[in-house]
Coordinates of C-alpha atoms and ligand atoms in Angstrom, one line a residue:
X991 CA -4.1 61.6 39.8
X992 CA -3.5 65.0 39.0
X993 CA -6.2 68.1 39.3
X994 CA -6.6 68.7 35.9
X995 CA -7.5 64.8 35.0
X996 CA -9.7 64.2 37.9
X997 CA -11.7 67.9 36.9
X998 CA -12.3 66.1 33.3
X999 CA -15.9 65.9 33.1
X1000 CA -17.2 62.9 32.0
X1001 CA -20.6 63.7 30.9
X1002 CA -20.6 66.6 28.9
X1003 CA -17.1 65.7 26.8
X1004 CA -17.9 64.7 24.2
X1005 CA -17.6 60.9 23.3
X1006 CA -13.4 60.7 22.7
X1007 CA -13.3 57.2 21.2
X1008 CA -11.3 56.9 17.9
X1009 CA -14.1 54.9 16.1
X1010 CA -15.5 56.6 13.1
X1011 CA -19.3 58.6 13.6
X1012 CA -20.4 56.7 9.9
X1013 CA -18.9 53.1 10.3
X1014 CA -20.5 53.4 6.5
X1015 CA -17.8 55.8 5.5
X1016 CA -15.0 54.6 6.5
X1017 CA -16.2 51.5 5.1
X1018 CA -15.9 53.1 1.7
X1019 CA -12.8 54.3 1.9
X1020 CA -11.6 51.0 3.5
X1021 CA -12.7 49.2 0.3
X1022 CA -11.4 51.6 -1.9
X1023 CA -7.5 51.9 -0.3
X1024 CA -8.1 48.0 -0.8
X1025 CA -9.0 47.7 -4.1
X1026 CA -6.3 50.3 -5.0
X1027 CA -4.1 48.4 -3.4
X1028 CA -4.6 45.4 -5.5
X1029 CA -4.9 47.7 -8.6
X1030 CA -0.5 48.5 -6.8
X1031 CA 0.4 44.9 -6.8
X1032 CA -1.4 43.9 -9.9
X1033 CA -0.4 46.5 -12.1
X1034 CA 3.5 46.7 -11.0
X1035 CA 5.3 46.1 -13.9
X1036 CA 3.7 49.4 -15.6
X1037 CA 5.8 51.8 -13.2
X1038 CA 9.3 52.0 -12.3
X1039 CA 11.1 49.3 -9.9
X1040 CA 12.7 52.6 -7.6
X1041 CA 12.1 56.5 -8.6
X1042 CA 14.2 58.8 -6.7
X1043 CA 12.9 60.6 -4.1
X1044 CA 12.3 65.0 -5.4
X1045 CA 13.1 67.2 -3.1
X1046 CA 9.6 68.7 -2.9
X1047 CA 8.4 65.4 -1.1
X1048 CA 11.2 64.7 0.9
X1049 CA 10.3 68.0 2.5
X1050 CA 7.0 66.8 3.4
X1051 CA 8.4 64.7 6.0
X1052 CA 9.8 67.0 7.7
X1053 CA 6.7 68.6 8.8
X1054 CA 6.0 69.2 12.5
X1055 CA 3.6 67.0 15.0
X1056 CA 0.0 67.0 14.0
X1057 CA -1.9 68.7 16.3
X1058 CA -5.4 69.0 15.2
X1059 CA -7.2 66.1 13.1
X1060 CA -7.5 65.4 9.4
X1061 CA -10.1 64.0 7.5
X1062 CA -8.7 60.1 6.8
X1063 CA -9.5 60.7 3.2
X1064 CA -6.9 63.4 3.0
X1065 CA -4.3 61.5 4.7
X1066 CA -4.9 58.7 2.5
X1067 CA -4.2 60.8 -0.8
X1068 CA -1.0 61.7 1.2
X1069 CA -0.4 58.2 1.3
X1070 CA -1.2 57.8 -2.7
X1071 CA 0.8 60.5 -3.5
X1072 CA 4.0 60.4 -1.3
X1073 CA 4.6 57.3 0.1
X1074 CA 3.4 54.6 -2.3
X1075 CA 4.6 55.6 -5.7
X1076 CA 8.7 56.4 -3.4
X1077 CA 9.1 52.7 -1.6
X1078 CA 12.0 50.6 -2.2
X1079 CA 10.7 48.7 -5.2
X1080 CA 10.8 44.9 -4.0
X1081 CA 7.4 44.3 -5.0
X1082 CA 8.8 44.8 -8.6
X1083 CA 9.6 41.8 -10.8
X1084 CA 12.7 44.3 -11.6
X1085 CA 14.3 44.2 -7.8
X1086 CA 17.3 42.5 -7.4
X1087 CA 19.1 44.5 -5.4
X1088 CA 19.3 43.1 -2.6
X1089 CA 17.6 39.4 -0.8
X1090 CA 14.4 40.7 -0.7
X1091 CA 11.0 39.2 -0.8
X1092 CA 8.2 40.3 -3.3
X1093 CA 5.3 40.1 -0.9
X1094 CA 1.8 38.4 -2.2
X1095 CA -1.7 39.7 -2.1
X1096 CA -2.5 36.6 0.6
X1097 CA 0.0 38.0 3.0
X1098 CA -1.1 41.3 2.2
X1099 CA -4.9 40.7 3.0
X1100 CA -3.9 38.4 6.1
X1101 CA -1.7 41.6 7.4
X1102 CA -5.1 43.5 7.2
X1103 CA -6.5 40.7 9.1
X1104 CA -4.0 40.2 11.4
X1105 CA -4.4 44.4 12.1
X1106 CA -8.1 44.1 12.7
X1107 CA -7.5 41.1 15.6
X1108 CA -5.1 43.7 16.8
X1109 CA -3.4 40.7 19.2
X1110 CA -0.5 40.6 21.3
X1111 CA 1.3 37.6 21.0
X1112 CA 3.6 38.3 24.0
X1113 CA 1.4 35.6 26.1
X1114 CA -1.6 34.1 27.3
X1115 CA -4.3 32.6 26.1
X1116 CA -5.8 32.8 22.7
X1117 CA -5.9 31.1 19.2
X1118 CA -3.4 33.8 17.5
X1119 CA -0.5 32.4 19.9
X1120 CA -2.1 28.7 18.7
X1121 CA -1.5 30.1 15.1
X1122 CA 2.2 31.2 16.2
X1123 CA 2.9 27.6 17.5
X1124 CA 1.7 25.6 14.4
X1125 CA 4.3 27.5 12.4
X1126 CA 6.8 26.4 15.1
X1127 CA 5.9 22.7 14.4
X1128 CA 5.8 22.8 10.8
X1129 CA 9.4 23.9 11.3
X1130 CA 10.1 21.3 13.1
X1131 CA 8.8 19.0 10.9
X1132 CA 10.5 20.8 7.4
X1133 CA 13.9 20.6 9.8
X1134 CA 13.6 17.3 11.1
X1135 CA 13.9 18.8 14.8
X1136 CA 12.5 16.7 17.6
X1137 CA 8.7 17.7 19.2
X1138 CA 10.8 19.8 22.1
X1139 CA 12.1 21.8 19.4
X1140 CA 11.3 25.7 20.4
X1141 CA 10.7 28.7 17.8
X1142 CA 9.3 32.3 17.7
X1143 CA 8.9 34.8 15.9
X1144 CA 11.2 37.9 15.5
X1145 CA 11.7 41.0 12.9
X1146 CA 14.3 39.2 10.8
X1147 CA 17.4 37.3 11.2
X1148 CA 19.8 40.0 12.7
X1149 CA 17.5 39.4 15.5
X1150 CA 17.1 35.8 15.6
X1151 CA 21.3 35.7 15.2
X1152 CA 21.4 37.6 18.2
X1153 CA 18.9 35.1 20.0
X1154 CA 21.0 32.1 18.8
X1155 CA 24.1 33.8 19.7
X1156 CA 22.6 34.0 23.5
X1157 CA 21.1 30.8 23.7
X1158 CA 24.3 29.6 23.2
X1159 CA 26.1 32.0 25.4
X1160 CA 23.8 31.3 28.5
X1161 CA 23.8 27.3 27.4
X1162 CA 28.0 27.5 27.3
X1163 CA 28.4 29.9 30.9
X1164 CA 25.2 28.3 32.4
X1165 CA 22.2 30.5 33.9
X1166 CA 24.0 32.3 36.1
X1167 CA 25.6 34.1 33.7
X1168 CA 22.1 36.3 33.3
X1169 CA 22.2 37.6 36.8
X1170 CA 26.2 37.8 37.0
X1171 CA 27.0 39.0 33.7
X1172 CA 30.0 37.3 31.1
X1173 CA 32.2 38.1 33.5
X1174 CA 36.0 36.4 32.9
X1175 CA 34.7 33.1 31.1
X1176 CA 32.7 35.1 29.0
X1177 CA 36.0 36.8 28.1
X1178 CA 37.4 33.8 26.7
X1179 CA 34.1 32.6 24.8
X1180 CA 35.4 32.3 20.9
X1181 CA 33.2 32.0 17.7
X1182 CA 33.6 31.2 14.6
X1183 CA 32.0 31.9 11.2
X1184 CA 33.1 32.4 7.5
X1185 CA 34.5 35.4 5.8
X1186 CA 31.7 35.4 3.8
X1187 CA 29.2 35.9 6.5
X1188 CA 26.6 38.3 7.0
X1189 CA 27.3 41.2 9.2
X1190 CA 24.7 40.7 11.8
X1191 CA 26.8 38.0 13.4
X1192 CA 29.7 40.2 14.2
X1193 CA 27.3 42.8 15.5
X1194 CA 25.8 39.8 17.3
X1195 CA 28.7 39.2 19.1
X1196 CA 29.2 42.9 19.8
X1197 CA 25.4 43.3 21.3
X1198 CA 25.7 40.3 23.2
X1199 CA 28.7 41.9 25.6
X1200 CA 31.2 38.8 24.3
X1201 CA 32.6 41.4 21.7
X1202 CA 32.6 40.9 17.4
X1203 CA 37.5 40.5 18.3
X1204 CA 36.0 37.2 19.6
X1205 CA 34.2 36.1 16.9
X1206 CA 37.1 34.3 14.1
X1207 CA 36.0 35.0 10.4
X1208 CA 37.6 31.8 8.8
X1209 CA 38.7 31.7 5.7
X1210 CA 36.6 30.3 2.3
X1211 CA 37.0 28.5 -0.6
X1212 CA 36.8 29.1 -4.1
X1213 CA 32.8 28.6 -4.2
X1214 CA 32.3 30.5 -0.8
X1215 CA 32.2 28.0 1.4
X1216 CA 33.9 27.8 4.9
X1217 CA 37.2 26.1 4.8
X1218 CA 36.2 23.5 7.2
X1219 CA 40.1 22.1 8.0
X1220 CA 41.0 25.8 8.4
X1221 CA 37.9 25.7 10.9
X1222 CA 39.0 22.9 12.8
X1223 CA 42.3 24.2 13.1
X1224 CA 41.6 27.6 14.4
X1225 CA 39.6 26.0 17.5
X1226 CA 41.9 24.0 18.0
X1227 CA 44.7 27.1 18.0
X1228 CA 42.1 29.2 20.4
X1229 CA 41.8 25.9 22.5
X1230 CA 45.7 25.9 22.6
X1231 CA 45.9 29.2 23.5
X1232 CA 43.6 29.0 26.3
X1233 CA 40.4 30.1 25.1
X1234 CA 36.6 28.5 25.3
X1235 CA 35.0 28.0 21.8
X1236 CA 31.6 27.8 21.9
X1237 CA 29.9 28.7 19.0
X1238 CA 29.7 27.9 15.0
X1239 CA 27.6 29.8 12.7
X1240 CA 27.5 28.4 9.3
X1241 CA 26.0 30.3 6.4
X1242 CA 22.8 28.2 4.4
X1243 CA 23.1 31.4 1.4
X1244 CA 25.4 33.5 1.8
X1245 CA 24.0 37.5 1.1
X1246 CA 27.3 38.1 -1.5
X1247 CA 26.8 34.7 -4.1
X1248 CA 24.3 32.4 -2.1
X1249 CA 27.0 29.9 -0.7
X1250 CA 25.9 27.3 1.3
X1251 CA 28.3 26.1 3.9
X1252 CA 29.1 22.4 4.3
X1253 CA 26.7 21.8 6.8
X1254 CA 27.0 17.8 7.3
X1255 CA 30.5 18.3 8.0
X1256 CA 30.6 21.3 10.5
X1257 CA 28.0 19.5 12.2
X1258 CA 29.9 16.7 12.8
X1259 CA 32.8 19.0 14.0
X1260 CA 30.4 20.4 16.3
X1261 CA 29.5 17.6 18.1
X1262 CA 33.0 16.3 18.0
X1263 CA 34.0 19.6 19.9
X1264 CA 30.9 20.2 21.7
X1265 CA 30.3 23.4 20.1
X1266 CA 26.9 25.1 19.8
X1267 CA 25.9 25.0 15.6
X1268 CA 24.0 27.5 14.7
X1269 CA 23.1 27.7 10.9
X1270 CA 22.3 31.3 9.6
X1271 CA 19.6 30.3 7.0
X1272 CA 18.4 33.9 6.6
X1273 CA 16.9 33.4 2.7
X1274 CA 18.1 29.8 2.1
X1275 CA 17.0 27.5 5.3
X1276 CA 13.8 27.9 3.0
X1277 CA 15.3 25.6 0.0
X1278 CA 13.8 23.3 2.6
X1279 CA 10.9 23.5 0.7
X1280 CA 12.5 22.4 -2.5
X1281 CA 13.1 19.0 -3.0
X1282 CA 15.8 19.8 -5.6
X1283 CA 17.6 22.3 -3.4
X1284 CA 16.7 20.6 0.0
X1285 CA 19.9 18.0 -0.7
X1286 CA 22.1 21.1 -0.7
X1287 CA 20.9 21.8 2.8
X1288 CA 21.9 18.1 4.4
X1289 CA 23.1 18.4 7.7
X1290 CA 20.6 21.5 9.3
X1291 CA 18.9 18.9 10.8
X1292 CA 21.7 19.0 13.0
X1293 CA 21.8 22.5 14.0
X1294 CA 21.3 23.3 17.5
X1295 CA 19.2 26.4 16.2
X1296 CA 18.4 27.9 12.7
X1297 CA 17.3 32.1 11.9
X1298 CA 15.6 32.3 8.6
X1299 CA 13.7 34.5 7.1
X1300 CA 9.9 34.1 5.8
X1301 CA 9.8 37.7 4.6
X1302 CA 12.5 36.6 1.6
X1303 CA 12.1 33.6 -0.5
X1304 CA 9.1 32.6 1.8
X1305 CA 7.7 36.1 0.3
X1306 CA 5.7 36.9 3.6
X1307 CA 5.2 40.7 3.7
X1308 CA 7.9 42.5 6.3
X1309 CA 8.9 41.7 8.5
X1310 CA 9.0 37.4 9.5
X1311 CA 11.9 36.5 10.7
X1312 CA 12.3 33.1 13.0
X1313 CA 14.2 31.5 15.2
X1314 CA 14.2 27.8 15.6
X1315 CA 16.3 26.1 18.3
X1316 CA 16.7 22.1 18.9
X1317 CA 16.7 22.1 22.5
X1318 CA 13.2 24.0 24.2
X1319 CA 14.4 24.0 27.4
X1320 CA 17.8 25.5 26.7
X1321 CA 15.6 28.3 24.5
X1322 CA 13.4 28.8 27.4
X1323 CA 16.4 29.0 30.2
X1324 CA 18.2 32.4 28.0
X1325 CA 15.2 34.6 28.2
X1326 CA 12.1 33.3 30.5
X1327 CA 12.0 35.7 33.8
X1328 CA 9.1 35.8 36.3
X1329 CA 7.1 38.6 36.8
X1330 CA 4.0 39.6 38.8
X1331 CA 2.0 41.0 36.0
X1332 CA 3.2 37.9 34.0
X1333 CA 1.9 35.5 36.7
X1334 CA 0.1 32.2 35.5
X1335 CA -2.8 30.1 36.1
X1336 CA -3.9 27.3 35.0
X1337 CA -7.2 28.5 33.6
X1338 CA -8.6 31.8 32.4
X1339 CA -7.2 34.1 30.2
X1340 CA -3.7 33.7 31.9
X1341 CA -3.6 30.0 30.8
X1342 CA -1.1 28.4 28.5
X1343 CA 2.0 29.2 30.0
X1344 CA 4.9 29.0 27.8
X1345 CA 4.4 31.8 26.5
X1346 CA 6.3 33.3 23.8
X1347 CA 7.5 36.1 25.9
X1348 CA 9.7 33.3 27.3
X1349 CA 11.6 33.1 24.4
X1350 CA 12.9 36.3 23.4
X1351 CA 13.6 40.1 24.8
X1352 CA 9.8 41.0 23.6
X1353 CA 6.7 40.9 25.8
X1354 CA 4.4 43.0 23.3
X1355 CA 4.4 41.5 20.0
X1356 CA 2.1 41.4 16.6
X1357 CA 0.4 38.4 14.9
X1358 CA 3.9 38.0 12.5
X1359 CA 2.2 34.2 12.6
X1360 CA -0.6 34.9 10.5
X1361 CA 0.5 36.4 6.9
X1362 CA 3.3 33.7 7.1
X1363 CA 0.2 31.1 8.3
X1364 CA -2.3 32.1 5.2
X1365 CA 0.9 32.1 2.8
X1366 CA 1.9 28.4 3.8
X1367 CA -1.6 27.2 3.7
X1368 CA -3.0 28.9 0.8
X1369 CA 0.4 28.2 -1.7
X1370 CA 1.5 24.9 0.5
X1371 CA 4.8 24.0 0.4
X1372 CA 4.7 22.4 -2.8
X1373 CA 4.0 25.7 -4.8
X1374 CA 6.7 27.6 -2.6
X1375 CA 8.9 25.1 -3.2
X1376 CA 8.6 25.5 -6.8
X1377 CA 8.6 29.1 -6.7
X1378 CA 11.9 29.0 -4.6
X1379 CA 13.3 26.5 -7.3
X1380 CA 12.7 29.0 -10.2
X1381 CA 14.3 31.5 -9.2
X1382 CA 17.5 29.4 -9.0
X1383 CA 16.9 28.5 -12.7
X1384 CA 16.3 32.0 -13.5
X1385 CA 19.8 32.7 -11.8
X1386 CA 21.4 30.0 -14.4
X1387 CA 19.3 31.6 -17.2
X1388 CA 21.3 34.9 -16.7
X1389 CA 24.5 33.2 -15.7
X1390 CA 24.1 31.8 -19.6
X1391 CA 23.5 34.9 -21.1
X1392 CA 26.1 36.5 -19.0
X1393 CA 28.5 33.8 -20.6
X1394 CA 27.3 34.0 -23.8
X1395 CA 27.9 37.9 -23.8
X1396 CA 32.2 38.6 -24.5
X1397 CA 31.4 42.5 -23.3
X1398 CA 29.9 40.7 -19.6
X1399 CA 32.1 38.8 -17.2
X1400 CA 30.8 35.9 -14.4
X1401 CA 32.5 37.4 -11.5
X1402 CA 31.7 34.3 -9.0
X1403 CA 30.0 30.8 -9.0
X1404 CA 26.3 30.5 -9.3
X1405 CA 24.9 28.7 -6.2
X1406 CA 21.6 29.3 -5.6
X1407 CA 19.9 32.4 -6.9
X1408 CA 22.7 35.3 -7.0
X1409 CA 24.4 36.1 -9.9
X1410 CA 27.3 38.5 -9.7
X1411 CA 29.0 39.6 -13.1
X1412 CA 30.5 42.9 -14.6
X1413 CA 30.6 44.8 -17.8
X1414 CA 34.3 44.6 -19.1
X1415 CA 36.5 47.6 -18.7
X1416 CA 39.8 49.2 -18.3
X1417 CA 38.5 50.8 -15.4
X1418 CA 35.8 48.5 -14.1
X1419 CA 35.2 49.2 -10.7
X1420 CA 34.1 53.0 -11.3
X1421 CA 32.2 51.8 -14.7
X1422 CA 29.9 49.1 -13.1
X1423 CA 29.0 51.5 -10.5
X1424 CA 27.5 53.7 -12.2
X1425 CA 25.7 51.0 -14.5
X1426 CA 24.3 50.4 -11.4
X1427 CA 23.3 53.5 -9.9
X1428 CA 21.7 54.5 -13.7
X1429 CA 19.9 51.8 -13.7
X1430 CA 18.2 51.9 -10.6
X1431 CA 17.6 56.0 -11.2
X1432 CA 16.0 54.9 -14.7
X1433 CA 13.9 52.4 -12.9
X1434 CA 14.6 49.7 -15.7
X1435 CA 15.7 47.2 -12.9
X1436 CA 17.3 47.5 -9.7
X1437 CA 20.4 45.6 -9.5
X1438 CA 23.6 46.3 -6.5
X1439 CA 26.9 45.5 -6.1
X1440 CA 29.3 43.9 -4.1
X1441 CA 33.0 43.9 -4.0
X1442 CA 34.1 40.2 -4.9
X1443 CA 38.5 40.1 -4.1
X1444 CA 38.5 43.8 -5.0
X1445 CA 36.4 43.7 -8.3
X1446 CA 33.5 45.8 -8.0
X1447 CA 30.5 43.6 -9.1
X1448 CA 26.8 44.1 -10.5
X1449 CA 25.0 41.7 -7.9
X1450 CA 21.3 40.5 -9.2
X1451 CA 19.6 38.4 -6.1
X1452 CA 16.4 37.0 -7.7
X1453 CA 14.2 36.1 -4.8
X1454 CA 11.1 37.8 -6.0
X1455 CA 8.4 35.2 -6.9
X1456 CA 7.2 37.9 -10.3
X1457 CA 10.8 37.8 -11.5
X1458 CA 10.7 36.2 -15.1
X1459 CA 13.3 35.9 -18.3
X1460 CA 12.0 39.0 -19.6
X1461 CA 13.3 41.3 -16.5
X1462 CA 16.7 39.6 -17.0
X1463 CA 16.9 40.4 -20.6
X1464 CA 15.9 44.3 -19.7
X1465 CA 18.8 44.0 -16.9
X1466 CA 21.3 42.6 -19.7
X1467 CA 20.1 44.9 -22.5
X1468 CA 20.5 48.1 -19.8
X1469 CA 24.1 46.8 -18.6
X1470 CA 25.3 47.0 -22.1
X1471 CA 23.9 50.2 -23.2
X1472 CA 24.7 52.0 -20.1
X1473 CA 28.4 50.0 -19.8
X1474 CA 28.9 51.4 -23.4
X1475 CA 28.3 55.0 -22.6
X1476 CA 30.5 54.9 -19.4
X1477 CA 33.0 53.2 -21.3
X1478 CA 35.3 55.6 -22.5
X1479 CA 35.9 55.6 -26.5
X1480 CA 39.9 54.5 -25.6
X1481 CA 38.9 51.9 -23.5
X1482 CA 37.6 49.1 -25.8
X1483 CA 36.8 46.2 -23.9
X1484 CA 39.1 43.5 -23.2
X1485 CA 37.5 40.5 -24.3
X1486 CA 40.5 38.3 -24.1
X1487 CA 39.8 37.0 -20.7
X1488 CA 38.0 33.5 -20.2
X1489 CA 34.7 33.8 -17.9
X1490 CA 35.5 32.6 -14.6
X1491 CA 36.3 28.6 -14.7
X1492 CA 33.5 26.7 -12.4
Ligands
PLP87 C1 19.2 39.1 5.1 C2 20.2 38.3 5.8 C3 20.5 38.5 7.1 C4 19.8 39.6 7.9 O1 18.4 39.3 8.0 P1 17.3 40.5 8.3 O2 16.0 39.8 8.2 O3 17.6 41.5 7.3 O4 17.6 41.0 9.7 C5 21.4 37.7 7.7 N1 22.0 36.8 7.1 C6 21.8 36.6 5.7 C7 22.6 35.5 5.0 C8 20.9 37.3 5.1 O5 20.7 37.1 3.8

């Protein structure tokens, strides 16, 4: 202990605790950022989806360290001012940008909650890790896994990919491969996924040591599904040449049109080559919960693990992402590492080893398990379900005005929720990007694109549970007003072209 710390004089400093003098206060203000905050969620569709940012508050954040206090409420106006009315719009019934969720009020008020408990779900023993393990066997249950079935919690599916992608790593190398590294087996470890996966998996790969040149990105067919002969054949072609396959990750929704992979029939190819399946069910493992999209999704049960996503169509606030995985022990075997400080008894607060600390890289974590606890119970699956369903027929209410509309083309198949189209043009790519980017700077709606085979497209993901006809009409009405301005006079439309054939 240094001089200067031990010289700290206890008695006459002054009490240093953060608590506030008048608990009465601070009560006061509490209720009134709460009540605001209600006031934000309820009253949504009265502001823009997205403003940009003006200069003026950008600057703001830019501002040095705080050294000396300020008084809460002041910060708080900061808060009302510069922060709340600038976030990225998902909320809004007008996002569909990108798969995001739309939050609720229950998760919102459980996040509080969860705050206030202040608990870290790393390990040992308490209800909140009770509350974590409860969600990991209504997964099961939803996923027809078996009772050793193992799942956590994690920020999002990037990370839970990464996870799977270890699991399987450590399960194909064996145990040893955590002390000695991938070493030259791990050199010859193949994957394979579709072209039309998300990103994550290649940088999966790459974080894991076993390198995104090793992961094959197999071709798809017309509906953005993986070519599962093509599959087959390129294992067999790495198998030829040498080379240990290992993993499959099939996409349940893919992030360009919502796809879902044939997962029955890479399952089977799975087990037929003994190759890990992993199904990245980011936003749709949740059409779980739908009876009418749940037959789409025949064959997870399979999967030796699953990512998905509460914090999307689940509509748990940010971030819930989870990973489920078939076999416990395997789970348990990739991360769990013993540790003095982590020691374990039998009784006492170090009881009720596993602990969730075993499962992943994290030992400190949040109560993730709570907002996505209070949303399941207080909606039940049903009413998700439902939810999660509409949104589908939302996506077919704008894929019908889309083809109804000769200035507005259907640029791919409607699976699921994702409807990507494009305002007709000479020169369509640069056109339908700035539809977009007006759009979004109006704060009408807030479509993106994608590029579908080269043809820039105006991509509308509708996962938010406020979305309704009315905020697909104001998307339509603003892609033909804005497509008509961009439009030059000389370019009329071609409208000879059929809509895409499905
Ligand atoms: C969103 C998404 C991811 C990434 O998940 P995060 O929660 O953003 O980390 C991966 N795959 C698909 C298909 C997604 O939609």
């Amino acid at each position: 202990m240094t001089r200067a710390l031990r010289e700290t004089r206890l008695e006459s400093e002054p009490s240093q605790t953060l608590d506030p003098k008048d608990w009465n206060e601070v009560r006061a203000l509490g209720h009134r950022m709460l009540d605001d905050m209600i006031d934000h969620v309820a009253g949504i569709r009265e502001r823009p989806v997205w403003q940009p940012i003006p200069d003026a508050i950008r600057s703001r954040f830019r501002d040095g360290l705080p050294k000396s206090p300020s008084e809460l409420n002041d910060v708080y106006r900061e808060f009302s001012d510069c922060i709340a009315p600038y976030a990225t719009g998902n909320v809004h019934p007008g996002f569909m940008g990108w798969v995001h969720g739309g939050g609720s009020v229950v998760g919102m008020l459980a996040e509080m909650l969860a705050a206030g408990l202040n608990a870290n779900l790393g390990g040992r023993d308490h209800v909140p890790i009770e509350v974590e393990r409860q969600i990991v066997l209504w997964m099961r249950e939803l996923f027809g896994f078996p009772g050793t079935a193992s799942g956590i919690f994690v920020t999002g599916t990037s990370m839970a990919n990464l996870m799977a992608v270890l699991v399987a790593r450590t399960a194909a190398l064996g145990v040893s491969v955590r002390q000695r590294g991938v070493r030259d087996e791990g050199a010859a470890l193949t994957a394979y996924t579709s072209k039309a996966a998300h990103g994550c998996i290649a940088k999966a790969m790459d974080i894991a040591g076993l390198g995104s040149d090793a992961l094959r990105s197999v071709e798809v067919d017309q509906s953005h599904r993986i070519d599962v002969a093509a599959l087959r054949a390129r294992i067999a072609g790495d198998r030829a040449a040498g080379l240990t396959p290992f993993l499959v990750v099939a996409s349940a929704g893919t992030v360009d049109i919502g796809a879902i992979d044939d997962l029955a029939a890479i399952g089977a190819l799975c087990a037929e080559e003994n190759l890990w399946f992993h199904v990245d069910g980011a936003f749709g493992a949740l059409g779980m919960l739908s009876p009418v999209l749940a037959p789409l999704l025949s064959g997870i049960e399979q999967a030796n693990s699953i990512a998905l996503d509460f914090h999307k169509w689940g509509q748990v606030p940010y971030d819930a992402g989870f990973l489920l995985v078939r076999d416990g022990e395997r789970h348990r075997a990739a991360f769990a590492q013993p540790a003095a400080y982590l020691r374990r008894e039998s009784r006492g607060l170090a009881a009720g080893s596993l602990w969730p600390c075993d499962f992943g890289p994290d030992l400190s974590r949040g109560f993730r398990a709570l907002k996505t606890w209070f949303t399941l119970k207080t909606y039940g699956t049903e009413k998700l379900g439902a939810m999660i369903a509409r949104t589908c027929a939302l996506a077919g209410y704008l894929e019908a005005r889309i083809l109804a509309e000769p200035r507005l083309e259907l640029l791919a198949p409607v699976n699921l929720n994702i409807v990507c189209f494009r305002y007709r043009s000479a020169d369509a790519n640069r056109v339908n990007g700035e539809i977009v980017i007006d759009i979004q700077e109006t704060g009408i709606s807030a479509p993106s694109t994608t590029m579908l085979d080269g043809q820039l497209a105006i991509r509308a993901a509708i996962v938010n549970h406020r979305t309704d006809t009315c905020d697909l009409d104001a998307l339509i009405a603003a892609v033909l007003e804005f497509g008509a301005r961009h439009a030059s006079a000389s370019e009329a439309p071609e409208i000879e072209a059929p809509p895409l054939a499905l």
